[in-house]
């Protein structure tokens, strides 16, 4: 059961490599939300970044109880860090924003009002024009195209920035996958949503951890987690080549019977063997990725490991001491 003193709004921000702008983030959220008249909380999730932001998060929490900190035991990645925040947020509406201030906190009150008036469970922010390099923008564009083609779900130019209802958050938390991707899973809920365009601001600190290669790996991981299209594609390719092989076999048989072939060629045989062997290995690799996904799921390991929090855990239990070695696993 959620806290009876739950705020109207929760703001979740995964923290990695942005220690230098955390003070600016907290101040911007505080000034904006106080001016809006809405009750709020800010959940900062330390994803074990290289700049060690936990001490600073604890300081913010001591100065303002509305700031709540969660420290993961190791680096889990951005999306699982978001999930850790969703696990503990209490608001009737929840916003997810990046810690580097590319998602402007000053836009939150207007987005909350738009979400309420629209009667949707998710208001997704189209990121509009970016201030990142053209290489980064081009890589993201290709990332969205690849996901659409292979996974069949369009999440064009939508990231994690958005407003989510309590019902949406509770529905998302019912997903039991070991690995998560927020925009895709919001789409999979089937709950009503809409988009609102806001151009991204310049990054206040740090740099993107998503290189073109990492975006490619992420796209492949998303496709394997949320779609079976590659399996179907491999079956279709196999069927097509089998059909082609059958037609060629008929042609070769008639040619042999008619005496058209007097010298057996080895080039075509060698090339065919190499090509088909490569195709078989690629197909086996695709199936192996899915088997690996099944293996990861059936192990049923906790997908999150929380080391510390700055607040009392739900249910009246004591807070985890900031200097203790206690860890808590959220399944």
One Martini backbone bead per residue (centre of mass of N, CA, C, O) as a GRO file, in nm:
protein
  331
    1UNK     BB    1   0.097   0.035   0.021
    2UNK     BB    2   0.066   0.356  -0.003
    3UNK     BB    3   0.122   0.647   0.104
    4UNK     BB    4  -0.097   0.872   0.258
    5UNK     BB    5   0.131   1.114   0.183
    6UNK     BB    6   0.117   1.134  -0.105
    7UNK     BB    7   0.198   1.284  -0.377
    8UNK     BB    8   0.105   1.411  -0.679
    9UNK     BB    9   0.423   1.416  -0.755
   10UNK     BB   10   0.670   1.239  -0.940
   11UNK     BB   11   1.037   1.249  -0.980
   12UNK     BB   12   1.245   1.072  -1.202
   13UNK     BB   13   1.616   1.026  -1.176
   14UNK     BB   14   1.880   0.913  -1.331
   15UNK     BB   15   2.224   0.879  -1.210
   16UNK     BB   16   2.495   0.963  -1.450
   17UNK     BB   17   2.752   1.176  -1.483
   18UNK     BB   18   2.595   1.446  -1.304
   19UNK     BB   19   2.709   1.597  -1.050
   20UNK     BB   20   2.755   1.899  -1.155
   21UNK     BB   21   2.409   1.927  -1.200
   22UNK     BB   22   2.238   1.855  -0.946
   23UNK     BB   23   2.184   2.125  -0.813
   24UNK     BB   24   2.032   2.241  -1.057
   25UNK     BB   25   1.810   2.031  -1.063
   26UNK     BB   26   1.693   2.066  -0.779
   27UNK     BB   27   1.633   2.369  -0.803
   28UNK     BB   28   1.446   2.357  -1.048
   29UNK     BB   29   1.237   2.170  -0.927
   30UNK     BB   30   1.169   2.331  -0.674
   31UNK     BB   31   1.083   2.601  -0.803
   32UNK     BB   32   0.868   2.488  -0.997
   33UNK     BB   33   0.686   2.319  -0.797
   34UNK     BB   34   0.628   2.541  -0.592
   35UNK     BB   35   0.487   2.733  -0.802
   36UNK     BB   36   0.250   2.521  -0.878
   37UNK     BB   37   0.124   2.381  -0.596
   38UNK     BB   38   0.242   2.101  -0.595
   39UNK     BB   39   0.294   1.803  -0.475
   40UNK     BB   40   0.627   1.657  -0.414
   41UNK     BB   41   0.889   1.440  -0.559
   42UNK     BB   42   1.242   1.340  -0.564
   43UNK     BB   43   1.399   1.073  -0.748
   44UNK     BB   44   1.729   0.959  -0.693
   45UNK     BB   45   1.931   0.741  -0.899
   46UNK     BB   46   2.215   0.564  -0.827
   47UNK     BB   47   2.423   0.416  -1.098
   48UNK     BB   48   2.722   0.411  -1.035
   49UNK     BB   49   2.897   0.645  -1.097
   50UNK     BB   50   3.217   0.790  -1.150
   51UNK     BB   51   3.133   1.057  -0.949
   52UNK     BB   52   2.990   0.995  -0.688
   53UNK     BB   53   2.669   1.112  -0.589
   54UNK     BB   54   2.559   1.014  -0.307
   55UNK     BB   55   2.643   1.235  -0.104
   56UNK     BB   56   2.474   1.455  -0.246
   57UNK     BB   57   2.199   1.321  -0.219
   58UNK     BB   58   2.200   1.312   0.091
   59UNK     BB   59   2.209   1.616   0.127
   60UNK     BB   60   1.941   1.681  -0.010
   61UNK     BB   61   1.766   1.499   0.181
   62UNK     BB   62   1.835   1.657   0.444
   63UNK     BB   63   1.723   1.940   0.340
   64UNK     BB   64   1.491   1.763   0.175
   65UNK     BB   65   1.239   1.526   0.203
   66UNK     BB   66   1.149   1.532  -0.109
   67UNK     BB   67   1.424   1.405  -0.133
   68UNK     BB   68   1.503   1.089  -0.286
   69UNK     BB   69   1.723   0.811  -0.235
   70UNK     BB   70   1.891   0.574  -0.462
   71UNK     BB   71   2.121   0.294  -0.432
   72UNK     BB   72   2.296   0.102  -0.624
   73UNK     BB   73   2.522  -0.171  -0.622
   74UNK     BB   74   2.526  -0.123  -0.937
   75UNK     BB   75   2.544  -0.110  -1.268
   76UNK     BB   76   2.228  -0.126  -1.464
   77UNK     BB   77   2.124   0.111  -1.608
   78UNK     BB   78   1.891   0.334  -1.700
   79UNK     BB   79   1.622   0.159  -1.694
   80UNK     BB   80   1.661   0.022  -1.415
   81UNK     BB   81   1.684   0.287  -1.263
   82UNK     BB   82   1.399   0.375  -1.324
   83UNK     BB   83   1.263   0.131  -1.189
   84UNK     BB   84   1.360   0.198  -0.904
   85UNK     BB   85   1.191   0.461  -0.895
   86UNK     BB   86   0.908   0.333  -0.950
   87UNK     BB   87   0.904   0.152  -0.692
   88UNK     BB   88   0.906   0.431  -0.486
   89UNK     BB   89   0.698   0.591  -0.597
   90UNK     BB   90   0.381   0.793  -0.497
   91UNK     BB   91   0.244   0.929  -0.716
   92UNK     BB   92  -0.018   0.999  -0.935
   93UNK     BB   93   0.227   1.125  -1.084
   94UNK     BB   94   0.494   1.061  -1.329
   95UNK     BB   95   0.824   1.168  -1.388
   96UNK     BB   96   1.078   1.142  -1.647
   97UNK     BB   97   1.422   1.243  -1.613
   98UNK     BB   98   1.708   1.375  -1.683
   99UNK     BB   99   2.011   1.484  -1.517
  100UNK     BB  100   2.127   1.694  -1.760
  101UNK     BB  101   1.882   1.900  -1.854
  102UNK     BB  102   1.744   1.824  -2.129
  103UNK     BB  103   1.505   1.802  -1.935
  104UNK     BB  104   1.288   2.045  -1.857
  105UNK     BB  105   1.147   2.119  -1.549
  106UNK     BB  106   0.966   2.373  -1.637
  107UNK     BB  107   0.756   2.177  -1.805
  108UNK     BB  108   0.593   2.003  -1.600
  109UNK     BB  109   0.324   2.148  -1.525
  110UNK     BB  110   0.213   2.152  -1.819
  111UNK     BB  111   0.221   1.843  -1.857
  112UNK     BB  112   0.030   1.766  -1.631
  113UNK     BB  113  -0.215   1.919  -1.741
  114UNK     BB  114  -0.227   1.779  -2.015
  115UNK     BB  115  -0.269   1.492  -1.907
  116UNK     BB  116  -0.535   1.546  -1.759
  117UNK     BB  117  -0.701   1.669  -1.999
  118UNK     BB  118  -0.652   1.411  -2.195
  119UNK     BB  119  -0.698   1.136  -2.055
  120UNK     BB  120  -0.417   0.997  -2.000
  121UNK     BB  121  -0.140   0.770  -1.908
  122UNK     BB  122   0.053   0.907  -2.138
  123UNK     BB  123   0.307   1.162  -2.185
  124UNK     BB  124   0.496   1.196  -2.462
  125UNK     BB  125   0.816   1.319  -2.555
  126UNK     BB  126   0.903   1.494  -2.818
  127UNK     BB  127   1.240   1.598  -2.883
  128UNK     BB  128   1.289   1.717  -3.143
  129UNK     BB  129   1.538   1.925  -3.129
  130UNK     BB  130   1.881   1.894  -3.118
  131UNK     BB  131   2.215   1.964  -2.963
  132UNK     BB  132   2.356   1.750  -3.081
  133UNK     BB  133   2.525   1.581  -3.281
  134UNK     BB  134   2.485   1.449  -3.595
  135UNK     BB  135   2.573   1.165  -3.518
  136UNK     BB  136   2.376   1.123  -3.283
  137UNK     BB  137   2.116   1.178  -3.444
  138UNK     BB  138   2.158   0.964  -3.665
  139UNK     BB  139   2.174   0.720  -3.476
  140UNK     BB  140   1.889   0.755  -3.356
  141UNK     BB  141   1.731   0.731  -3.618
  142UNK     BB  142   1.828   0.440  -3.686
  143UNK     BB  143   1.727   0.313  -3.430
  144UNK     BB  144   1.421   0.360  -3.477
  145UNK     BB  145   1.407   0.211  -3.750
  146UNK     BB  146   1.501  -0.069  -3.653
  147UNK     BB  147   1.278  -0.114  -3.445
  148UNK     BB  148   1.039  -0.093  -3.640
  149UNK     BB  149   1.117  -0.325  -3.835
  150UNK     BB  150   1.183  -0.563  -3.610
  151UNK     BB  151   0.939  -0.494  -3.384
  152UNK     BB  152   0.673  -0.310  -3.480
  153UNK     BB  153   0.745  -0.039  -3.309
  154UNK     BB  154   0.679   0.304  -3.269
  155UNK     BB  155   0.941   0.546  -3.117
  156UNK     BB  156   0.976   0.818  -3.243
  157UNK     BB  157   1.158   1.048  -3.069
  158UNK     BB  158   1.137   0.875  -2.796
  159UNK     BB  159   1.188   0.866  -2.462
  160UNK     BB  160   1.163   0.900  -2.112
  161UNK     BB  161   1.024   1.155  -2.135
  162UNK     BB  162   0.744   1.186  -1.907
  163UNK     BB  163   0.397   1.116  -1.827
  164UNK     BB  164   0.262   0.910  -1.554
  165UNK     BB  165   0.039   0.724  -1.428
  166UNK     BB  166  -0.042   0.518  -1.178
  167UNK     BB  167  -0.149   0.296  -1.362
  168UNK     BB  168   0.097   0.278  -1.542
  169UNK     BB  169   0.308   0.211  -1.328
  170UNK     BB  170   0.170  -0.047  -1.219
  171UNK     BB  171   0.178  -0.192  -1.493
  172UNK     BB  172   0.486  -0.188  -1.539
  173UNK     BB  173   0.552  -0.351  -1.266
  174UNK     BB  174   0.431  -0.629  -1.388
  175UNK     BB  175   0.670  -0.662  -1.537
  176UNK     BB  176   0.918  -0.948  -1.545
  177UNK     BB  177   1.149  -0.860  -1.684
  178UNK     BB  178   1.492  -0.827  -1.663
  179UNK     BB  179   1.463  -0.635  -1.908
  180UNK     BB  180   1.425  -0.284  -1.988
  181UNK     BB  181   1.201  -0.048  -2.188
  182UNK     BB  182   1.006   0.209  -2.158
  183UNK     BB  183   0.876   0.290  -2.437
  184UNK     BB  184   0.793   0.000  -2.514
  185UNK     BB  185   0.620  -0.071  -2.255
  186UNK     BB  186   0.413   0.149  -2.289
  187UNK     BB  187   0.304   0.039  -2.558
  188UNK     BB  188   0.228  -0.256  -2.445
  189UNK     BB  189  -0.012  -0.175  -2.254
  190UNK     BB  190  -0.241   0.004  -2.427
  191UNK     BB  191  -0.259   0.269  -2.309
  192UNK     BB  192  -0.338   0.578  -2.322
  193UNK     BB  193  -0.175   0.814  -2.549
  194UNK     BB  194   0.055   1.095  -2.603
  195UNK     BB  195   0.202   1.379  -2.766
  196UNK     BB  196   0.479   1.613  -2.692
  197UNK     BB  197   0.660   1.884  -2.804
  198UNK     BB  198   1.018   1.914  -2.706
  199UNK     BB  199   1.296   2.066  -2.705
  200UNK     BB  200   1.612   2.004  -2.647
  201UNK     BB  201   1.851   2.067  -2.438
  202UNK     BB  202   2.139   2.130  -2.324
  203UNK     BB  203   2.396   1.987  -2.177
  204UNK     BB  204   2.517   2.054  -1.852
  205UNK     BB  205   2.651   1.758  -1.823
  206UNK     BB  206   2.840   1.565  -1.965
  207UNK     BB  207   2.785   1.263  -2.164
  208UNK     BB  208   2.695   1.047  -2.378
  209UNK     BB  209   2.666   0.680  -2.351
  210UNK     BB  210   2.552   0.674  -2.659
  211UNK     BB  211   2.678   0.519  -2.894
  212UNK     BB  212   2.640   0.387  -3.198
  213UNK     BB  213   2.710   0.099  -3.098
  214UNK     BB  214   2.520   0.099  -2.851
  215UNK     BB  215   2.260   0.147  -3.011
  216UNK     BB  216   2.279  -0.115  -3.171
  217UNK     BB  217   2.271  -0.304  -2.927
  218UNK     BB  218   2.003  -0.200  -2.816
  219UNK     BB  219   1.829  -0.270  -3.059
  220UNK     BB  220   1.886  -0.574  -3.052
  221UNK     BB  221   1.780  -0.620  -2.764
  222UNK     BB  222   1.491  -0.520  -2.811
  223UNK     BB  223   1.411  -0.719  -3.030
  224UNK     BB  224   1.457  -0.977  -2.861
  225UNK     BB  225   1.263  -0.899  -2.618
  226UNK     BB  226   0.991  -0.784  -2.813
  227UNK     BB  227   1.055  -0.988  -3.063
  228UNK     BB  228   1.003  -1.247  -3.344
  229UNK     BB  229   1.095  -1.153  -3.631
  230UNK     BB  230   1.376  -1.284  -3.676
  231UNK     BB  231   1.266  -1.573  -3.676
  232UNK     BB  232   1.075  -1.537  -3.916
  233UNK     BB  233   1.291  -1.441  -4.114
  234UNK     BB  234   1.468  -1.697  -4.105
  235UNK     BB  235   1.244  -1.884  -4.212
  236UNK     BB  236   1.197  -1.738  -4.484
  237UNK     BB  237   1.485  -1.759  -4.590
  238UNK     BB  238   1.500  -2.067  -4.578
  239UNK     BB  239   1.261  -2.117  -4.771
  240UNK     BB  240   1.373  -1.962  -5.015
  241UNK     BB  241   1.635  -2.133  -5.048
  242UNK     BB  242   1.492  -2.404  -5.081
  243UNK     BB  243   1.340  -2.329  -5.337
  244UNK     BB  244   1.588  -2.256  -5.506
  245UNK     BB  245   1.729  -2.531  -5.480
  246UNK     BB  246   1.505  -2.694  -5.618
  247UNK     BB  247   1.517  -2.551  -5.894
  248UNK     BB  248   1.818  -2.605  -5.950
  249UNK     BB  249   1.799  -2.913  -5.937
  250UNK     BB  250   1.616  -2.946  -6.179
  251UNK     BB  251   1.806  -2.812  -6.382
  252UNK     BB  252   2.050  -3.002  -6.338
  253UNK     BB  253   1.911  -3.266  -6.409
  254UNK     BB  254   1.839  -3.197  -6.700
  255UNK     BB  255   2.126  -3.129  -6.790
  256UNK     BB  256   2.242  -3.410  -6.738
  257UNK     BB  257   2.047  -3.575  -6.922
  258UNK     BB  258   2.134  -3.385  -7.183
  259UNK     BB  259   2.456  -3.323  -7.165
  260UNK     BB  260   2.547  -3.020  -7.075
  261UNK     BB  261   2.746  -3.153  -6.860
  262UNK     BB  262   3.100  -3.228  -6.860
  263UNK     BB  263   3.211  -3.026  -6.630
  264UNK     BB  264   3.278  -2.993  -6.308
  265UNK     BB  265   3.223  -2.733  -6.091
  266UNK     BB  266   3.388  -2.577  -5.806
  267UNK     BB  267   3.314  -2.279  -5.753
  268UNK     BB  268   3.008  -2.304  -5.699
  269UNK     BB  269   3.037  -2.500  -5.465
  270UNK     BB  270   3.210  -2.332  -5.272
  271UNK     BB  271   3.032  -2.079  -5.261
  272UNK     BB  272   2.777  -2.221  -5.159
  273UNK     BB  273   2.896  -2.331  -4.897
  274UNK     BB  274   2.977  -2.060  -4.771
  275UNK     BB  275   2.705  -1.920  -4.782
  276UNK     BB  276   2.530  -2.135  -4.632
  277UNK     BB  277   2.701  -2.146  -4.378
  278UNK     BB  278   2.660  -1.851  -4.298
  279UNK     BB  279   2.350  -1.864  -4.283
  280UNK     BB  280   2.337  -2.078  -4.061
  281UNK     BB  281   2.496  -1.921  -3.843
  282UNK     BB  282   2.308  -1.680  -3.826
  283UNK     BB  283   2.055  -1.838  -3.747
  284UNK     BB  284   2.176  -1.961  -3.492
  285UNK     BB  285   2.236  -1.690  -3.357
  286UNK     BB  286   1.945  -1.595  -3.329
  287UNK     BB  287   1.853  -1.836  -3.158
  288UNK     BB  288   2.063  -1.786  -2.933
  289UNK     BB  289   1.950  -1.518  -2.830
  290UNK     BB  290   1.679  -1.639  -2.736
  291UNK     BB  291   1.797  -1.848  -2.543
  292UNK     BB  292   1.936  -1.640  -2.363
  293UNK     BB  293   1.677  -1.502  -2.275
  294UNK     BB  294   1.547  -1.749  -2.143
  295UNK     BB  295   1.774  -1.800  -1.939
  296UNK     BB  296   1.749  -1.526  -1.790
  297UNK     BB  297   1.449  -1.571  -1.698
  298UNK     BB  298   1.461  -1.862  -1.549
  299UNK     BB  299   1.650  -1.774  -1.308
  300UNK     BB  300   1.517  -1.540  -1.132
  301UNK     BB  301   1.666  -1.293  -1.082
  302UNK     BB  302   1.726  -1.010  -0.955
  303UNK     BB  303   1.708  -0.699  -1.127
  304UNK     BB  304   1.755  -0.556  -0.842
  305UNK     BB  305   2.009  -0.372  -0.643
  306UNK     BB  306   1.980  -0.226  -0.327
  307UNK     BB  307   2.169  -0.056  -0.094
  308UNK     BB  308   2.045   0.242  -0.061
  309UNK     BB  309   1.856   0.479   0.137
  310UNK     BB  310   1.688   0.795   0.257
  311UNK     BB  311   1.441   0.608   0.346
  312UNK     BB  312   1.170   0.462   0.436
  313UNK     BB  313   1.042   0.176   0.399
  314UNK     BB  314   0.793   0.008   0.307
  315UNK     BB  315   0.600  -0.079   0.602
  316UNK     BB  316   0.792   0.057   0.845
  317UNK     BB  317   1.069   0.017   0.796
  318UNK     BB  318   1.384   0.067   0.808
  319UNK     BB  319   1.625   0.230   0.707
  320UNK     BB  320   1.904   0.231   0.525
  321UNK     BB  321   2.202   0.267   0.602
  322UNK     BB  322   2.448   0.463   0.458
  323UNK     BB  323   2.699   0.262   0.585
  324UNK     BB  324   2.606  -0.003   0.509
  325UNK     BB  325   2.589  -0.362   0.383
  326UNK     BB  326   2.307  -0.353   0.298
  327UNK     BB  327   2.084  -0.535   0.083
  328UNK     BB  328   1.822  -0.491  -0.167
  329UNK     BB  329   1.582  -0.683  -0.341
  330UNK     BB  330   1.409  -0.621  -0.643
  331UNK     BB  331   1.198  -0.815  -0.843
   0.00000   0.00000   0.00000
